[in-house]
């Protein structure tokens, strides 16, 4: 059976970034930049004042010296006149430092008279000046290809007048549910029918990765229905199916995909939940066949599909950070499979402390709602003592920030 690590490695080897498009800067928020960005000029562009005050020649200055105020330079104005010896120019924050001046004295360190100003404190050369290029120098690599564009990155690009930016294109992800027991959201289920909740859970997960989900509907447990909806799904960038991938005689997903020319890369992974997961490729389109149990569907999406989508959308960082956490209680499991334990992690002075979020049966959705991390219990082990450290995949981004 394919191990968790092999399965993940195979997936990340097979999938590749989907393509690049140029978009308006505001459209680029939440996307990944597809080329390195080097500063086209110095930032700031010119030496400028960091304070409202007076631009002075530091050699003229000492406490209680008074200077003649000969110029007035508001923000947005560049003065033609040099500051002469014994003189000062009134200057506002952000305005270019005039020729001759080499320091700024903040207003609050002066006393002003009609046309003169008296200095109250010592002044050193360079005081309160923001120098050209001190933030980002001309030509400096400012953003690396693969960087997610959030407000600071958008601010930087806007500063450099980048109105259009190259980003990795959004992925279209088709979602197909399978099973005769399913009915669509909004319809009244009869006895023995259940709502197709996986489609919604997967679509939500796809959206949160920054991709565009399309819900294809429900393939019924017969060959024709599977064939028509799956061939539709293969037109997307990625196809995700749920259920029908175990060994039941109505589990038609694998054989239908094979009939449609999908190359199966693996089927069955040594993990619990999520054992009956299959992965294949048709050309550059990956196909993830996830188990049907809602908990298994979400965990396998998280561990196998999410990293693939992020790689296809150009992210340099595809995997959640793995941290170590102490088990609050002893845990046992069967040997042979890596277990994803749904846990609640809290942070104390010694680091992460984790308790199980409740019944670990895959039929229990509530435990998924109550968890903020998955603890990874290695395949070969069976007994874990209270206080023992295990690997954690943090699902709650705010927890990551507390670390
Ligand atoms: P299967 O893999 O087809 O044996 O399905 C496993 C379990 O997942 C069954 O209890 C199904 O009813 C349930 N299930 C399958 N598909 C969905 C779905 N789209 N939404 C919610 N539950 C599902
Ligand atoms: Mg089924």
Coordinates of C-alpha atoms and ligand atoms in Angstrom, one line a residue:
X1 CA 0.0 0.0 0.0
X2 CA 1.2 3.5 -0.8
X3 CA 2.4 5.4 2.3
X4 CA 1.3 8.9 3.2
X5 CA 4.7 10.3 2.3
X6 CA 4.9 8.5 -1.1
X7 CA 1.3 9.5 -2.0
X8 CA 2.0 13.2 -1.3
X9 CA 5.4 13.0 -3.1
X10 CA 3.7 11.4 -6.2
X11 CA 1.0 14.1 -6.3
X12 CA 3.4 17.0 -6.0
X13 CA 5.7 15.5 -8.6
X14 CA 2.9 15.1 -11.1
X15 CA 1.1 18.4 -10.9
X16 CA 2.5 21.6 -12.3
X17 CA 1.6 25.3 -12.3
X18 CA -1.4 25.8 -14.6
X19 CA -0.4 29.0 -16.5
X20 CA 0.1 32.7 -16.1
X21 CA -2.1 35.8 -16.9
X22 CA -1.7 39.5 -16.5
X23 CA -4.4 41.1 -14.3
X24 CA -5.1 44.6 -12.8
X25 CA -3.3 45.1 -9.6
X26 CA -6.5 44.9 -7.4
X27 CA -7.4 41.6 -9.1
X28 CA -4.1 40.3 -8.0
X29 CA -4.9 40.3 -4.3
X30 CA -4.9 36.7 -3.0
X31 CA -3.1 35.5 -6.1
X32 CA 0.5 34.4 -6.6
X33 CA 3.0 36.5 -8.5
X34 CA 4.4 34.6 -11.5
X35 CA 7.7 36.5 -12.0
X36 CA 10.4 38.0 -9.8
X37 CA 9.8 41.7 -9.3
X38 CA 12.8 44.0 -9.0
X39 CA 12.5 47.6 -7.9
X40 CA 12.5 49.9 -11.0
X41 CA 13.8 52.8 -9.0
X42 CA 14.8 53.8 -5.5
X43 CA 12.2 54.0 -2.8
X44 CA 12.0 56.6 -1.5
X45 CA 12.8 58.2 -4.9
X46 CA 14.5 61.2 -3.3
X47 CA 15.8 62.3 0.1
X48 CA 12.8 63.6 2.0
X49 CA 11.7 64.9 5.3
X50 CA 10.5 62.4 7.9
X51 CA 8.9 65.2 10.1
X52 CA 7.2 68.5 9.8
X53 CA 9.9 71.0 10.7
X54 CA 12.9 72.9 9.3
X55 CA 15.5 71.8 6.7
X56 CA 18.8 73.0 8.0
X57 CA 22.6 72.9 7.4
X58 CA 23.8 70.9 10.4
X59 CA 27.1 72.7 10.5
X60 CA 25.2 75.9 11.4
X61 CA 23.3 74.4 14.2
X62 CA 23.6 74.3 18.0
X63 CA 21.2 74.8 20.9
X64 CA 19.8 78.4 21.0
X65 CA 21.2 79.3 17.6
X66 CA 18.6 81.1 15.5
X67 CA 18.2 80.8 11.7
X68 CA 16.5 82.9 9.1
X69 CA 13.5 81.1 7.5
X70 CA 13.8 81.7 3.7
X71 CA 11.6 79.0 2.1
X72 CA 8.4 77.0 2.6
X73 CA 8.2 73.5 1.1
X74 CA 4.9 71.6 1.5
X75 CA 4.5 67.9 0.6
X76 CA 4.3 67.5 -3.2
X77 CA 6.5 70.5 -3.9
X78 CA 10.2 70.5 -4.8
X79 CA 12.1 73.7 -4.0
X80 CA 14.5 75.2 -6.6
X81 CA 16.3 77.2 -3.9
X82 CA 19.3 75.9 -1.9
X83 CA 19.3 76.6 1.9
X84 CA 22.1 79.2 2.4
X85 CA 24.4 79.4 5.4
X86 CA 22.5 80.7 8.5
X87 CA 19.1 79.9 6.9
X88 CA 16.4 77.2 7.2
X89 CA 13.5 76.1 5.1
X90 CA 10.1 75.3 6.6
X91 CA 9.4 71.7 5.3
X92 CA 6.5 69.2 5.6
X93 CA 6.7 65.4 6.0
X94 CA 7.5 63.8 2.7
X95 CA 8.7 66.9 0.9
X96 CA 12.1 66.6 -0.9
X97 CA 15.1 67.9 1.1
X98 CA 16.3 71.2 -0.6
X99 CA 19.9 71.5 -1.8
X100 CA 22.3 72.7 0.9
X101 CA 20.3 71.1 3.8
X102 CA 21.5 67.9 5.4
X103 CA 19.2 67.6 8.4
X104 CA 15.6 68.3 9.5
X105 CA 14.8 69.8 12.9
X106 CA 11.3 68.8 14.1
X107 CA 8.9 71.6 14.8
X108 CA 8.7 70.6 18.5
X109 CA 12.4 71.1 18.9
X110 CA 12.2 74.8 17.8
X111 CA 10.8 78.1 18.9
X112 CA 9.4 80.2 16.0
X113 CA 9.5 83.9 15.7
X114 CA 8.3 86.1 12.7
X115 CA 10.9 85.2 10.1
X116 CA 13.4 83.3 12.3
X117 CA 13.5 80.0 14.2
X118 CA 15.5 79.2 17.3
X119 CA 16.8 75.7 17.8
X120 CA 16.4 74.1 21.2
X121 CA 18.5 71.0 20.8
X122 CA 21.6 69.5 19.2
X123 CA 21.3 68.7 15.5
X124 CA 23.3 66.0 13.7
X125 CA 23.8 65.5 10.0
X126 CA 21.1 63.2 8.5
X127 CA 18.6 63.7 11.4
X128 CA 15.0 63.1 10.3
X129 CA 15.8 62.5 6.7
X130 CA 14.5 59.5 4.8
X131 CA 17.2 58.8 2.3
X132 CA 16.6 57.8 -1.4
X133 CA 16.7 54.0 -1.7
X134 CA 16.8 53.3 2.1
X135 CA 13.6 51.3 1.9
X136 CA 14.1 49.5 -1.4
X137 CA 17.1 50.3 -3.7
X138 CA 16.9 50.6 -7.5
X139 CA 17.2 47.0 -8.9
X140 CA 16.7 45.3 -5.6
X141 CA 14.8 42.0 -5.7
X142 CA 11.6 43.0 -4.0
X143 CA 9.2 40.1 -4.5
X144 CA 10.1 36.5 -5.5
X145 CA 8.1 34.5 -8.0
X146 CA 5.7 32.3 -6.0
X147 CA 4.9 35.0 -3.4
X148 CA 1.2 35.3 -2.3
X149 CA 0.0 38.9 -2.9
X150 CA -1.5 40.4 0.3
X151 CA -1.9 44.1 1.2
X152 CA 1.9 44.7 1.8
X153 CA 2.9 43.2 -1.5
X154 CA 0.1 45.1 -3.3
X155 CA 1.3 48.3 -1.6
X156 CA 4.8 47.7 -2.9
X157 CA 3.6 47.0 -6.4
X158 CA 1.4 50.1 -6.4
X159 CA 4.3 52.3 -5.1
X160 CA 6.3 51.2 -8.1
X161 CA 3.3 52.0 -10.4
X162 CA 2.8 48.3 -11.4
X163 CA -0.8 48.6 -12.7
X164 CA -0.8 45.1 -14.2
X165 CA 0.9 42.1 -12.7
X166 CA 1.6 38.6 -14.0
X167 CA -0.1 36.0 -11.7
X168 CA -0.8 32.3 -11.9
X169 CA -4.2 31.8 -13.3
X170 CA -7.1 30.6 -11.2
X171 CA -7.9 26.9 -11.3
X172 CA -11.2 25.6 -12.4
X173 CA -11.9 22.6 -10.1
X174 CA -14.8 20.2 -11.0
X175 CA -16.5 18.5 -8.1
X176 CA -18.4 15.3 -8.7
X177 CA -20.3 13.3 -6.1
X178 CA -21.3 9.7 -6.6
X179 CA -24.0 7.5 -5.1
X180 CA -27.6 6.5 -5.5
X181 CA -28.4 7.5 -1.9
X182 CA -27.6 11.2 -2.6
X183 CA -30.0 14.1 -3.2
X184 CA -29.2 17.7 -3.9
X185 CA -29.1 20.4 -1.3
X186 CA -32.6 22.0 -1.0
X187 CA -34.6 18.8 -1.9
X188 CA -36.4 16.8 0.7
X189 CA -34.6 13.5 1.3
X190 CA -36.7 10.3 1.5
X191 CA -36.0 7.6 4.1
X192 CA -32.4 6.3 3.3
X193 CA -31.5 9.3 1.2
X194 CA -28.9 11.9 2.3
X195 CA -28.0 15.3 1.1
X196 CA -25.0 15.7 -1.1
X197 CA -23.0 17.6 1.6
X198 CA -19.6 16.7 0.2
X199 CA -20.1 18.8 -2.8
X200 CA -20.6 21.8 -0.6
X201 CA -17.7 21.0 1.7
X202 CA -15.3 20.5 -1.2
X203 CA -16.5 23.6 -3.0
X204 CA -15.9 25.6 0.2
X205 CA -12.4 24.1 0.6
X206 CA -11.6 24.8 -3.0
X207 CA -12.7 28.4 -2.7
X208 CA -10.6 28.9 0.4
X209 CA -7.5 27.7 -1.6
X210 CA -8.3 30.6 -4.0
X211 CA -9.6 28.3 -6.8
X212 CA -13.0 28.2 -8.6
X213 CA -15.2 25.3 -7.9
X214 CA -17.9 23.9 -10.2
X215 CA -20.3 21.5 -8.7
X216 CA -21.1 18.9 -11.4
X217 CA -23.8 17.1 -9.5
X218 CA -24.4 13.5 -8.6
X219 CA -23.2 10.5 -10.7
X220 CA -25.6 7.6 -10.1
X221 CA -24.3 4.2 -9.5
X222 CA -24.3 3.1 -13.1
X223 CA -21.7 3.2 -15.8
X224 CA -23.5 5.7 -18.2
X225 CA -24.0 8.3 -15.5
X226 CA -20.4 8.0 -14.3
X227 CA -19.1 8.2 -17.9
X228 CA -21.0 11.3 -18.9
X229 CA -20.3 13.4 -15.7
X230 CA -16.7 12.3 -15.5
X231 CA -15.9 13.2 -19.1
X232 CA -17.5 16.6 -18.3
X233 CA -15.3 16.9 -15.2
X234 CA -12.1 16.1 -17.1
X235 CA -12.6 19.4 -19.1
X236 CA -11.7 21.3 -15.9
X237 CA -8.1 21.9 -14.6
X238 CA -8.7 19.4 -11.7
X239 CA -11.4 16.8 -11.0
X240 CA -12.3 15.8 -7.5
X241 CA -14.8 12.9 -7.0
X242 CA -16.2 11.7 -3.7
X243 CA -17.3 8.2 -2.7
X244 CA -17.6 5.1 -4.8
X245 CA -13.9 4.3 -4.5
X246 CA -13.9 1.5 -2.0
X247 CA -14.3 -2.1 -3.0
X248 CA -18.1 -2.3 -3.1
X249 CA -19.6 -3.8 -6.2
X250 CA -21.2 -0.4 -7.0
X251 CA -18.0 1.5 -6.6
X252 CA -17.5 2.5 -10.2
X253 CA -15.1 5.4 -9.9
X254 CA -11.8 3.7 -10.7
X255 CA -13.0 1.6 -13.6
X256 CA -14.8 4.6 -15.2
X257 CA -11.8 6.8 -14.9
X258 CA -9.6 4.0 -16.5
X259 CA -12.1 3.8 -19.3
X260 CA -11.8 7.5 -19.9
X261 CA -8.0 7.1 -20.2
X262 CA -7.0 8.3 -16.8
X263 CA -3.6 6.9 -15.7
X264 CA -4.0 5.7 -12.1
X265 CA -0.9 6.7 -10.0
X266 CA -2.1 5.1 -6.8
X267 CA -5.1 3.6 -5.1
X268 CA -5.4 3.1 -1.3
X269 CA -3.1 5.0 1.0
X270 CA -1.9 3.8 4.4
X271 CA -3.8 6.4 6.3
X272 CA -6.9 6.5 8.5
X273 CA -9.2 8.2 7.8
X274 CA -8.9 8.3 4.1
X275 CA -7.5 4.9 3.1
X276 CA -9.6 4.4 -0.1
X277 CA -8.1 7.5 -1.8
X278 CA -7.1 7.3 -5.5
X279 CA -5.1 9.7 -7.6
X280 CA -4.5 9.7 -11.4
X281 CA -3.6 12.0 -14.2
X282 CA -5.0 12.6 -17.7
X283 CA -2.5 14.7 -19.6
X284 CA -1.9 17.6 -17.2
X285 CA -5.3 17.2 -15.3
X286 CA -5.1 15.5 -11.9
X287 CA -8.0 13.5 -10.7
X288 CA -8.5 12.9 -7.0
X289 CA -11.0 10.2 -6.0
X290 CA -11.7 10.8 -2.3
X291 CA -13.7 8.5 0.0
X292 CA -17.3 9.4 0.7
X293 CA -17.5 9.8 4.4
X294 CA -17.6 13.5 5.0
X295 CA -14.8 13.4 7.6
X296 CA -12.6 11.3 5.3
X297 CA -13.4 13.6 2.3
X298 CA -12.4 16.7 4.2
X299 CA -9.2 15.2 5.7
X300 CA -8.0 13.8 2.4
X301 CA -8.8 17.1 0.7
X302 CA -6.7 18.8 3.3
X303 CA -3.7 16.4 3.1
X304 CA -3.6 15.6 -0.6
X305 CA -5.7 18.0 -2.7
X306 CA -5.0 21.3 -1.1
X307 CA -1.1 21.1 -1.6
X308 CA -1.7 20.1 -5.2
X309 CA -4.0 23.1 -5.9
X310 CA -1.6 25.5 -4.2
X311 CA 1.3 24.1 -6.4
X312 CA -0.9 24.5 -9.5
X313 CA -1.6 28.1 -8.6
X314 CA 2.1 28.8 -8.2
X315 CA 2.5 28.9 -4.4
X316 CA 6.0 28.4 -3.2
X317 CA 4.6 27.2 0.1
X318 CA 2.2 24.4 -0.4
X319 CA 2.2 22.5 2.9
X320 CA 0.9 23.7 6.2
X321 CA 3.6 24.1 8.8
X322 CA 4.3 21.0 10.9
X323 CA 4.9 21.6 14.5
X324 CA 5.4 19.4 17.5
X325 CA 2.7 19.1 20.2
X326 CA 2.4 17.1 23.5
X327 CA -0.5 14.7 23.9
X328 CA -2.6 15.6 26.9
X329 CA -3.8 12.0 27.2
X330 CA -2.6 8.5 26.2
X331 CA -3.7 7.3 22.8
X332 CA -3.8 3.8 21.2
X333 CA -4.2 2.8 17.6
X334 CA -3.9 -0.3 15.4
X335 CA -0.6 -0.8 13.6
X336 CA -0.1 -0.4 9.8
X337 CA -1.6 3.0 9.0
X338 CA -0.7 6.6 9.8
X339 CA -3.6 8.0 11.8
X340 CA -4.9 11.6 11.5
X341 CA -6.2 12.3 15.0
X342 CA -8.6 15.2 15.1
X343 CA -7.4 17.3 18.0
X344 CA -7.8 20.6 19.8
X345 CA -4.5 22.3 20.2
X346 CA -3.8 25.0 22.8
X347 CA -0.6 26.9 23.4
X348 CA 0.9 26.9 26.9
X349 CA 4.4 28.0 28.1
X350 CA 5.9 24.7 26.9
X351 CA 4.4 24.9 23.4
X352 CA 1.4 23.1 21.9
X353 CA -0.8 20.8 24.0
X354 CA -3.3 18.6 22.2
X355 CA -6.4 16.7 23.3
X356 CA -8.6 14.6 21.0
X357 CA -11.6 16.5 19.9
X358 CA -13.9 13.5 20.6
X359 CA -15.0 10.2 19.0
X360 CA -12.5 9.5 16.2
X361 CA -14.9 7.3 14.3
X362 CA -15.1 8.6 10.7
X363 CA -18.8 8.8 10.9
X364 CA -18.6 11.6 13.6
X365 CA -18.6 15.0 11.9
X366 CA -18.8 16.9 15.2
X367 CA -15.2 15.9 16.0
X368 CA -14.2 17.6 12.8
X369 CA -16.0 20.8 13.8
X370 CA -14.3 20.7 17.2
X371 CA -10.7 20.2 15.9
X372 CA -8.2 22.9 15.0
X373 CA -5.3 20.5 14.1
X374 CA -4.6 17.0 12.9
X375 CA -2.1 15.0 15.0
X376 CA -0.1 12.5 12.9
X377 CA 0.3 9.1 14.6
X378 CA 3.0 7.1 12.7
X379 CA 1.9 3.9 10.9
X380 CA 4.3 1.5 12.7
X381 CA 3.3 2.7 16.3
X382 CA 0.4 1.6 18.5
X383 CA 0.8 3.2 22.0
X384 CA 1.4 6.8 22.8
X385 CA 1.9 8.0 26.3
X386 CA 0.4 11.2 27.8
X387 CA 3.1 13.9 27.4
X388 CA 4.6 12.3 24.3
X389 CA 5.3 14.7 21.4
X390 CA 3.8 14.1 18.0
X391 CA 3.7 16.0 14.6
X392 CA 0.7 18.4 14.2
X393 CA -0.7 20.0 11.1
X394 CA -2.3 23.2 12.2
X395 CA -5.6 23.9 10.5
X396 CA -6.4 27.1 12.2
X397 CA -4.2 29.9 10.8
X398 CA -4.5 32.0 14.0
X399 CA -2.9 29.2 16.0
X400 CA 0.1 29.3 13.7
X401 CA 0.6 32.9 14.5
X402 CA 0.7 32.3 18.3
X403 CA 3.7 30.0 17.8
Ligands
LIG1 P1 -19.0 5.1 -0.3 O1 -17.6 5.5 -0.4 O2 -19.8 5.3 -1.5 O3 -19.2 3.7 0.3 O4 -19.6 6.1 0.8 C1 -19.2 6.2 2.1 C2 -20.1 6.9 3.0 O5 -20.1 8.3 2.6 C3 -21.6 6.5 2.9 O6 -22.2 6.5 4.2 C4 -22.2 7.6 2.0 O7 -23.6 7.8 2.2 C5 -21.4 8.8 2.4 N1 -21.4 9.8 1.3 C6 -21.1 9.5 0.1 N2 -21.2 10.5 -0.7 C7 -21.6 11.6 0.0 C8 -21.8 12.9 -0.2 N3 -21.7 13.4 -1.4 N4 -22.2 13.7 0.8 C9 -22.4 13.2 2.0 N5 -22.1 11.9 2.4 C10 -21.7 11.1 1.4
LIG2 MG1 -21.5 4.8 -2.7

